[in-house]
Amino acid sequence: LSALPYIGGMFVEWLWGGFSVSNATLNRFYSLHFLLPFVLLVLIIIHLMFLHETGSNNPLGVNSDNYKIIFHNYYTYKDILGFIYLFMFLLLIVYEMPYLLGDPENFIMVNSMVTPVHM
């Protein structure tokens, strides 16, 4: 944020609560971390209330209930099937290609008598 011209430094100082990260900064971010889910929950409830009150968009212009797709059977099974496909793909990666995303340095033998340079 400090890279923003003209206002970046002021914004970072305001966000941090001073010239450096301190206890006040941690308190602010912890409070934000705690309160943000409740704010999102309220916004989701308001959104669902408006959606329930006015109804969803109807791009096909279908007025008859006979042509509408019911939510429970179709979308519930579709979401469960999608979850199963993603879970099976995850299991394929975990069990068939376990070192695919691993770091090559994990295979270097450990020498407990030598301290790494970065320490």
GROMACS .gro file of C-alpha atoms in nm:
model
  119
    1LEU     CA    1   0.000   0.000   0.000
    2SER     CA    2   0.289   0.236   0.060
    3ALA     CA    3   0.373   0.217  -0.312
    4LEU     CA    4   0.060   0.418  -0.399
    5PRO     CA    5   0.162   0.769  -0.497
    6TYR     CA    6   0.069   1.060  -0.268
    7ILE     CA    7  -0.166   0.870  -0.037
    8GLY     CA    8   0.018   0.541   0.017
    9GLY     CA    9   0.229   0.652   0.312
   10MET     CA   10  -0.063   0.817   0.487
   11PHE     CA   11  -0.283   0.514   0.431
   12VAL     CA   12  -0.022   0.273   0.571
   13GLU     CA   13   0.034   0.495   0.874
   14TRP     CA   14  -0.342   0.512   0.934
   15LEU     CA   15  -0.379   0.135   0.891
   16TRP     CA   16  -0.088   0.056   1.123
   17GLY     CA   17  -0.186   0.316   1.382
   18GLY     CA   18   0.163   0.468   1.376
   19PHE     CA   19   0.493   0.449   1.194
   20SER     CA   20   0.542   0.078   1.257
   21VAL     CA   21   0.346  -0.235   1.334
   22SER     CA   22   0.268  -0.238   1.703
   23ASN     CA   23   0.018  -0.371   1.956
   24ALA     CA   24  -0.245  -0.127   1.828
   25THR     CA   25  -0.209  -0.275   1.478
   26LEU     CA   26  -0.254  -0.628   1.609
   27ASN     CA   27  -0.562  -0.523   1.805
   28ARG     CA   28  -0.714  -0.361   1.496
   29PHE     CA   29  -0.656  -0.664   1.275
   30TYR     CA   30  -0.779  -0.904   1.542
   31SER     CA   31  -1.098  -0.699   1.586
   32LEU     CA   32  -1.147  -0.690   1.210
   33HIS     CA   33  -1.083  -1.065   1.191
   34PHE     CA   34  -1.342  -1.127   1.462
   35LEU     CA   35  -1.616  -0.889   1.340
   36LEU     CA   36  -1.596  -0.941   0.963
   37PRO     CA   37  -1.776  -1.281   0.962
   38PHE     CA   38  -2.069  -1.130   1.151
   39VAL     CA   39  -2.088  -0.839   0.907
   40LEU     CA   40  -2.084  -1.085   0.617
   41LEU     CA   41  -2.354  -1.293   0.784
   42VAL     CA   42  -2.579  -0.986   0.814
   43LEU     CA   43  -2.517  -0.895   0.449
   44ILE     CA   44  -2.598  -1.252   0.339
   45ILE     CA   45  -2.922  -1.251   0.541
   46ILE     CA   46  -3.024  -0.915   0.390
   47HIS     CA   47  -2.944  -1.049   0.042
   48LEU     CA   48  -3.154  -1.361   0.099
   49MET     CA   49  -3.442  -1.154   0.236
   50PHE     CA   50  -3.443  -0.934  -0.076
   51LEU     CA   51  -3.411  -1.238  -0.300
   52HIS     CA   52  -3.700  -1.411  -0.124
   53GLU     CA   53  -3.914  -1.097  -0.135
   54THR     CA   54  -3.868  -1.001  -0.500
   55GLY     CA   55  -3.778  -1.335  -0.652
   56SER     CA   56  -3.493  -1.442  -0.871
   57ASN     CA   57  -3.424  -1.336  -1.225
   58ASN     CA   58  -3.621  -1.520  -1.492
   59PRO     CA   59  -3.429  -1.483  -1.821
   60LEU     CA   60  -3.640  -1.741  -2.007
   61GLY     CA   61  -3.966  -1.578  -1.909
   62VAL     CA   62  -4.115  -1.905  -1.788
   63ASN     CA   63  -4.435  -1.845  -1.595
   64SER     CA   64  -4.563  -2.198  -1.560
   65ASP     CA   65  -4.450  -2.412  -1.269
   66ASN     CA   66  -4.444  -2.716  -1.498
   67TYR     CA   67  -4.141  -2.588  -1.690
   68LYS     CA   68  -3.938  -2.476  -1.391
   69ILE     CA   69  -3.653  -2.686  -1.250
   70ILE     CA   70  -3.710  -2.768  -0.886
   71PHE     CA   71  -3.422  -2.684  -0.658
   72HIS     CA   72  -3.393  -2.984  -0.430
   73ASN     CA   73  -3.366  -3.277  -0.662
   74TYR     CA   74  -3.170  -3.125  -0.948
   75TYR     CA   75  -2.932  -2.880  -0.781
   76THR     CA   76  -2.874  -3.085  -0.466
   77TYR     CA   77  -2.768  -3.392  -0.663
   78LYS     CA   78  -2.567  -3.179  -0.906
   79ASP     CA   79  -2.371  -3.018  -0.620
   80ILE     CA   80  -2.316  -3.351  -0.444
   81LEU     CA   81  -2.191  -3.505  -0.768
   82GLY     CA   82  -1.956  -3.211  -0.827
   83PHE     CA   83  -1.822  -3.247  -0.474
   84ILE     CA   84  -1.762  -3.620  -0.529
   85TYR     CA   85  -1.576  -3.549  -0.856
   86LEU     CA   86  -1.352  -3.290  -0.689
   87PHE     CA   87  -1.289  -3.521  -0.393
   88MET     CA   88  -1.197  -3.808  -0.625
   89PHE     CA   89  -0.958  -3.578  -0.814
   90LEU     CA   90  -0.797  -3.480  -0.482
   91LEU     CA   91  -0.763  -3.846  -0.385
   92LEU     CA   92  -0.605  -3.921  -0.724
   93ILE     CA   93  -0.342  -3.653  -0.666
   94VAL     CA   94  -0.278  -3.755  -0.305
   95TYR     CA   95  -0.245  -4.128  -0.363
   96GLU     CA   96  -0.110  -4.155  -0.718
   97MET     CA   97   0.116  -3.846  -0.738
   98PRO     CA   98   0.210  -3.759  -0.378
   99TYR     CA   99   0.532  -3.573  -0.468
  100LEU     CA  100   0.381  -3.367  -0.747
  101LEU     CA  101   0.369  -3.040  -0.551
  102GLY     CA  102   0.648  -3.124  -0.305
  103ASP     CA  103   0.980  -2.948  -0.268
  104PRO     CA  104   1.282  -3.138  -0.408
  105GLU     CA  105   1.483  -3.040  -0.099
  106ASN     CA  106   1.265  -3.272   0.109
  107PHE     CA  107   1.467  -3.565  -0.026
  108ILE     CA  108   1.806  -3.436   0.091
  109MET     CA  109   1.946  -3.641   0.378
  110VAL     CA  110   1.957  -3.456   0.710
  111ASN     CA  111   2.291  -3.380   0.873
  112SER     CA  112   2.216  -3.278   1.232
  113MET     CA  113   2.575  -3.164   1.289
  114VAL     CA  114   2.558  -2.883   1.030
  115THR     CA  115   2.351  -2.569   1.078
  116PRO     CA  116   2.198  -2.431   0.757
  117VAL     CA  117   2.343  -2.105   0.626
  118HIS     CA  118   2.014  -1.914   0.654
  119MET     CA  119   2.001  -1.975   1.029
   0.00000   0.00000   0.00000
